[in-house]
């Protein structure tokens, strides 16, 4: 039985939930919208709020995830299809890797990061305005930003509608929201659903204790519609940007097929209405 209503569609009837995964953590699936979240229920605060215990060592590499460069550039390129300039806020900006690319493209960039170590590093390396803290409505003035991004962040946030309310408050009219999240429709999750074999979603490739939300394209769209944000584009997969060499070339061939079936990680761009 879920302790809280669904964080996406607000369904409360216990009969409308089923256990999706029961192992080292427990995940529930809302049968109304398809959203999957951690026990004790969708929307529960099941993650740490401080990143200060992370091993943060930049002596040998400039960024936490240098292999993400092609994917980061792809996101920035897709943003320019809708906005070629303006103010951009990256929520959960980490080490500022994404912001650094956006600064190079001419955007006036801001970042919010809870971790003191990461926010300090981002401030010195990204050339963006960095605020250390948790993203809330009172952090910025209304209508300040043309673009607000969540790059591999929304899966960590329990209070989804509260955060999106802040997004609406901070966006300018016709402002856009950019979200990249892992997907419950990734191949390894599909294999788990088909077979029930937990090995397919073993850490750290599948179920993660630090993820409280697991989206599909449909449940993410349901959430954004409730927040009065209209989809401009949604693509899945993008394996050609996640790998290099032969795997990247193979991804380029497979991406159109995976995207047509909504398989793989999600990149969503929407407009405030």
Coordinates of C-alpha atoms in Angstrom, one line a residue:
X1 CA 0.0 0.0 0.0
X2 CA 1.4 3.4 -1.0
X3 CA 1.8 6.0 1.8
X4 CA 1.4 9.0 -0.5
X5 CA -0.6 9.9 -3.6
X6 CA 1.2 9.6 -7.0
X7 CA 3.5 12.6 -7.4
X8 CA 2.5 12.9 -11.1
X9 CA -1.2 12.3 -11.4
X10 CA -2.2 12.5 -7.6
X11 CA -3.9 9.1 -7.7
X12 CA -4.6 8.0 -4.1
X13 CA -6.5 4.7 -4.5
X14 CA -4.2 1.9 -3.2
X15 CA -5.8 -0.5 -5.8
X16 CA -4.4 1.7 -8.5
X17 CA -0.8 0.9 -7.5
X18 CA 1.3 -2.3 -7.9
X19 CA 4.7 -3.2 -6.7
X20 CA 7.1 -2.8 -9.7
X21 CA 10.3 -3.9 -8.0
X22 CA 10.9 -5.4 -4.6
X23 CA 14.6 -6.0 -3.7
X24 CA 17.1 -3.8 -2.1
X25 CA 14.6 -1.0 -2.5
X26 CA 10.9 -1.1 -3.3
X27 CA 9.3 0.7 -6.3
X28 CA 5.6 1.2 -6.9
X29 CA 4.0 1.8 -10.2
X30 CA 0.9 4.0 -10.6
X31 CA -1.5 2.2 -13.0
X32 CA -3.2 5.5 -13.9
X33 CA -0.2 7.3 -15.4
X34 CA 2.6 4.7 -15.4
X35 CA 4.8 6.7 -13.0
X36 CA 7.2 4.6 -10.9
X37 CA 8.6 5.8 -7.6
X38 CA 10.3 4.6 -4.5
X39 CA 8.6 3.1 -1.4
X40 CA 7.1 4.2 0.9
X41 CA 5.2 5.9 -1.9
X42 CA 5.4 8.2 -4.9
X43 CA 6.6 11.6 -3.9
X44 CA 8.3 10.5 -0.7
X45 CA 11.6 12.1 0.3
X46 CA 13.7 9.0 0.0
X47 CA 17.0 10.6 -1.1
X48 CA 19.7 12.5 0.7
X49 CA 19.5 16.3 0.5
X50 CA 23.3 16.9 0.9
X51 CA 26.0 15.8 -1.5
X52 CA 28.9 16.7 0.8
X53 CA 29.9 13.1 1.3
X54 CA 30.6 12.6 -2.4
X55 CA 34.2 11.9 -3.4
X56 CA 35.1 15.1 -5.3
X57 CA 38.6 15.0 -6.8
X58 CA 39.4 17.1 -9.8
X59 CA 43.1 16.6 -9.9
X60 CA 43.1 14.2 -12.9
X61 CA 40.0 15.3 -14.8
X62 CA 38.2 18.5 -15.5
X63 CA 34.6 17.2 -15.1
X64 CA 32.8 14.5 -13.2
X65 CA 31.6 12.8 -16.4
X66 CA 33.8 13.8 -19.4
X67 CA 32.2 11.0 -21.4
X68 CA 29.0 13.1 -21.4
X69 CA 30.5 15.8 -23.6
X70 CA 28.7 14.8 -26.9
X71 CA 25.4 14.4 -25.1
X72 CA 25.8 17.8 -23.4
X73 CA 26.6 19.5 -26.7
X74 CA 23.5 17.8 -28.3
X75 CA 21.2 19.2 -25.6
X76 CA 22.7 22.7 -26.1
X77 CA 22.2 22.4 -29.8
X78 CA 18.6 21.4 -29.5
X79 CA 17.9 24.4 -27.2
X80 CA 19.1 26.8 -29.9
X81 CA 16.3 25.5 -32.1
X82 CA 13.9 27.4 -29.8
X83 CA 16.2 30.1 -28.1
X84 CA 19.4 31.4 -29.6
X85 CA 20.1 33.8 -26.7
X86 CA 18.8 34.8 -23.3
X87 CA 19.1 33.9 -19.6
X88 CA 19.5 30.2 -18.8
X89 CA 19.2 28.5 -15.4
X90 CA 20.5 25.0 -14.8
X91 CA 19.0 23.4 -11.7
X92 CA 21.3 20.9 -10.1
X93 CA 24.2 22.1 -12.2
X94 CA 26.8 19.9 -10.5
X95 CA 30.3 20.8 -11.6
X96 CA 29.0 23.3 -14.3
X97 CA 29.9 21.0 -17.2
X98 CA 26.7 21.8 -19.1
X99 CA 26.7 25.5 -18.1
X100 CA 30.2 25.9 -19.5
X101 CA 29.0 24.8 -22.9
X102 CA 26.0 27.2 -22.8
X103 CA 28.3 30.1 -21.8
X104 CA 30.4 29.4 -24.9
X105 CA 27.2 29.6 -27.0
X106 CA 26.4 33.1 -25.7
X107 CA 23.8 32.4 -23.1
X108 CA 23.8 34.4 -19.8
X109 CA 24.0 31.4 -17.5
X110 CA 23.0 30.7 -13.9
X111 CA 23.2 27.5 -11.9
X112 CA 21.8 26.1 -8.6
X113 CA 23.6 23.4 -6.8
X114 CA 23.1 22.1 -3.3
X115 CA 26.6 20.7 -2.8
X116 CA 29.1 23.2 -1.5
X117 CA 32.0 21.4 -3.2
X118 CA 30.3 21.1 -6.6
X119 CA 28.9 24.7 -6.6
X120 CA 32.3 26.1 -5.7
X121 CA 33.9 24.2 -8.5
X122 CA 31.2 25.2 -11.0
X123 CA 31.6 28.9 -10.0
X124 CA 35.3 28.8 -10.8
X125 CA 35.2 26.8 -14.0
X126 CA 31.9 27.5 -15.8
X127 CA 31.9 31.4 -15.9
X128 CA 28.2 31.2 -14.9
X129 CA 26.5 32.8 -11.9
X130 CA 26.2 29.9 -9.3
X131 CA 23.9 29.8 -6.3
X132 CA 24.7 27.2 -3.6
X133 CA 21.5 25.8 -2.2
X134 CA 18.3 23.9 -2.9
X135 CA 16.1 25.3 -5.8
X136 CA 13.0 27.0 -4.4
X137 CA 10.6 29.6 -5.6
X138 CA 12.1 32.4 -3.5
X139 CA 15.6 31.9 -4.9
X140 CA 15.0 34.2 -7.9
X141 CA 12.7 37.0 -9.0
X142 CA 9.7 36.2 -11.2
X143 CA 10.1 36.0 -15.0
X144 CA 13.9 36.0 -14.8
X145 CA 14.8 33.2 -17.2
X146 CA 14.2 32.3 -20.8
X147 CA 15.3 28.7 -20.3
X148 CA 15.4 26.4 -17.3
X149 CA 17.1 23.0 -17.5
X150 CA 17.2 19.9 -15.4
X151 CA 19.9 17.6 -16.8
X152 CA 19.8 14.2 -15.0
X153 CA 18.2 15.9 -12.0
X154 CA 14.4 15.4 -12.0
X155 CA 14.7 11.7 -11.1
X156 CA 16.2 12.9 -7.7
X157 CA 13.4 15.3 -6.8
X158 CA 10.5 14.1 -4.6
X159 CA 8.4 17.2 -4.7
X160 CA 7.9 17.4 -8.5
X161 CA 4.9 19.7 -8.8
X162 CA 6.3 22.1 -6.2
X163 CA 9.5 22.4 -8.2
X164 CA 7.7 22.9 -11.5
X165 CA 5.6 25.6 -9.8
X166 CA 8.9 27.4 -9.1
X167 CA 9.9 26.9 -12.7
X168 CA 6.7 28.5 -13.9
X169 CA 7.3 31.4 -11.6
X170 CA 10.8 32.0 -12.8
X171 CA 10.3 31.6 -16.5
X172 CA 9.6 34.5 -18.8
X173 CA 6.4 34.3 -21.0
X174 CA 7.2 31.8 -23.8
X175 CA 10.1 30.5 -21.8
X176 CA 11.2 26.9 -22.3
X177 CA 11.9 23.9 -19.9
X178 CA 14.5 21.3 -20.9
X179 CA 14.6 18.0 -19.0
X180 CA 16.9 15.0 -19.5
X181 CA 16.0 11.9 -17.4
X182 CA 16.6 8.2 -17.5
X183 CA 13.6 6.1 -18.7
X184 CA 11.7 3.2 -17.3
X185 CA 11.4 2.2 -20.9
X186 CA 15.1 1.7 -21.3
X187 CA 16.1 -1.8 -22.7
X188 CA 17.2 -3.2 -19.4
X189 CA 14.0 -2.2 -17.7
X190 CA 12.0 -3.6 -20.6
X191 CA 13.9 -6.9 -20.1
X192 CA 13.2 -6.9 -16.4
X193 CA 9.4 -6.3 -17.0
X194 CA 9.3 -9.1 -19.5
X195 CA 11.3 -11.7 -17.4
X196 CA 11.1 -10.6 -13.8
X197 CA 14.9 -11.2 -13.6
X198 CA 16.3 -8.5 -11.3
X199 CA 19.8 -8.8 -12.7
X200 CA 18.8 -6.7 -15.7
X201 CA 18.2 -3.7 -13.3
X202 CA 21.1 -4.3 -10.9
X203 CA 23.0 -1.2 -9.6
X204 CA 24.2 1.0 -11.0
X205 CA 22.8 0.2 -14.4
X206 CA 19.1 0.1 -13.4
X207 CA 17.4 0.6 -10.1
X208 CA 19.3 3.2 -8.1
X209 CA 18.8 4.0 -4.4
X210 CA 19.4 7.7 -5.1
X211 CA 16.6 7.9 -7.8
X212 CA 13.1 8.4 -6.3
X213 CA 11.4 8.8 -9.7
X214 CA 11.4 6.6 -12.8
X215 CA 9.7 8.2 -15.8
X216 CA 8.4 7.0 -19.1
X217 CA 7.6 9.4 -21.9
X218 CA 3.9 9.2 -21.1
X219 CA 4.3 9.8 -17.4
X220 CA 6.7 12.7 -17.9
X221 CA 4.2 14.3 -20.3
X222 CA 1.5 13.8 -17.8
X223 CA 3.5 15.6 -15.2
X224 CA 4.4 18.5 -17.5
X225 CA 0.7 18.9 -18.6
X226 CA -0.3 19.1 -15.0
X227 CA 2.3 21.9 -14.6
X228 CA 0.8 23.7 -17.7
X229 CA 3.9 23.1 -19.7
X230 CA 3.3 22.1 -23.4
X231 CA 5.7 19.7 -25.2
X232 CA 7.7 21.1 -28.0
X233 CA 9.8 18.0 -28.6
X234 CA 10.6 14.7 -26.9
X235 CA 13.3 12.3 -28.1
X236 CA 14.4 9.0 -26.6
X237 CA 17.5 6.9 -27.0
X238 CA 20.2 9.3 -28.3
X239 CA 22.8 6.5 -28.0
X240 CA 24.9 8.1 -30.7
X241 CA 25.7 10.9 -28.2
X242 CA 26.3 8.6 -25.2
X243 CA 29.1 6.5 -26.7
X244 CA 32.1 6.9 -29.0
X245 CA 33.6 5.0 -31.8
X246 CA 31.7 2.0 -33.2
X247 CA 29.0 2.1 -30.5
X248 CA 28.3 5.7 -31.5
X249 CA 27.9 4.7 -35.1
X250 CA 25.7 1.8 -34.1
X251 CA 23.6 4.2 -32.0
X252 CA 23.2 6.6 -35.0
X253 CA 21.6 3.7 -36.9
X254 CA 19.4 2.5 -34.0
X255 CA 18.3 5.8 -32.6
X256 CA 15.5 6.5 -35.1
X257 CA 14.0 3.0 -34.3
X258 CA 14.3 3.4 -30.6
X259 CA 12.8 6.9 -30.7
X260 CA 9.8 5.7 -32.7
X261 CA 9.0 3.2 -29.9
X262 CA 9.9 5.6 -27.1
X263 CA 12.8 3.4 -25.9
X264 CA 15.8 4.8 -23.9
X265 CA 16.6 7.9 -22.0
X266 CA 14.3 10.9 -22.4
X267 CA 15.1 14.5 -23.6
X268 CA 12.0 16.7 -23.2
X269 CA 11.7 20.3 -24.3
X270 CA 8.5 22.2 -23.3
X271 CA 7.0 25.7 -23.3
X272 CA 5.3 27.5 -20.4
X273 CA 1.7 28.3 -21.2

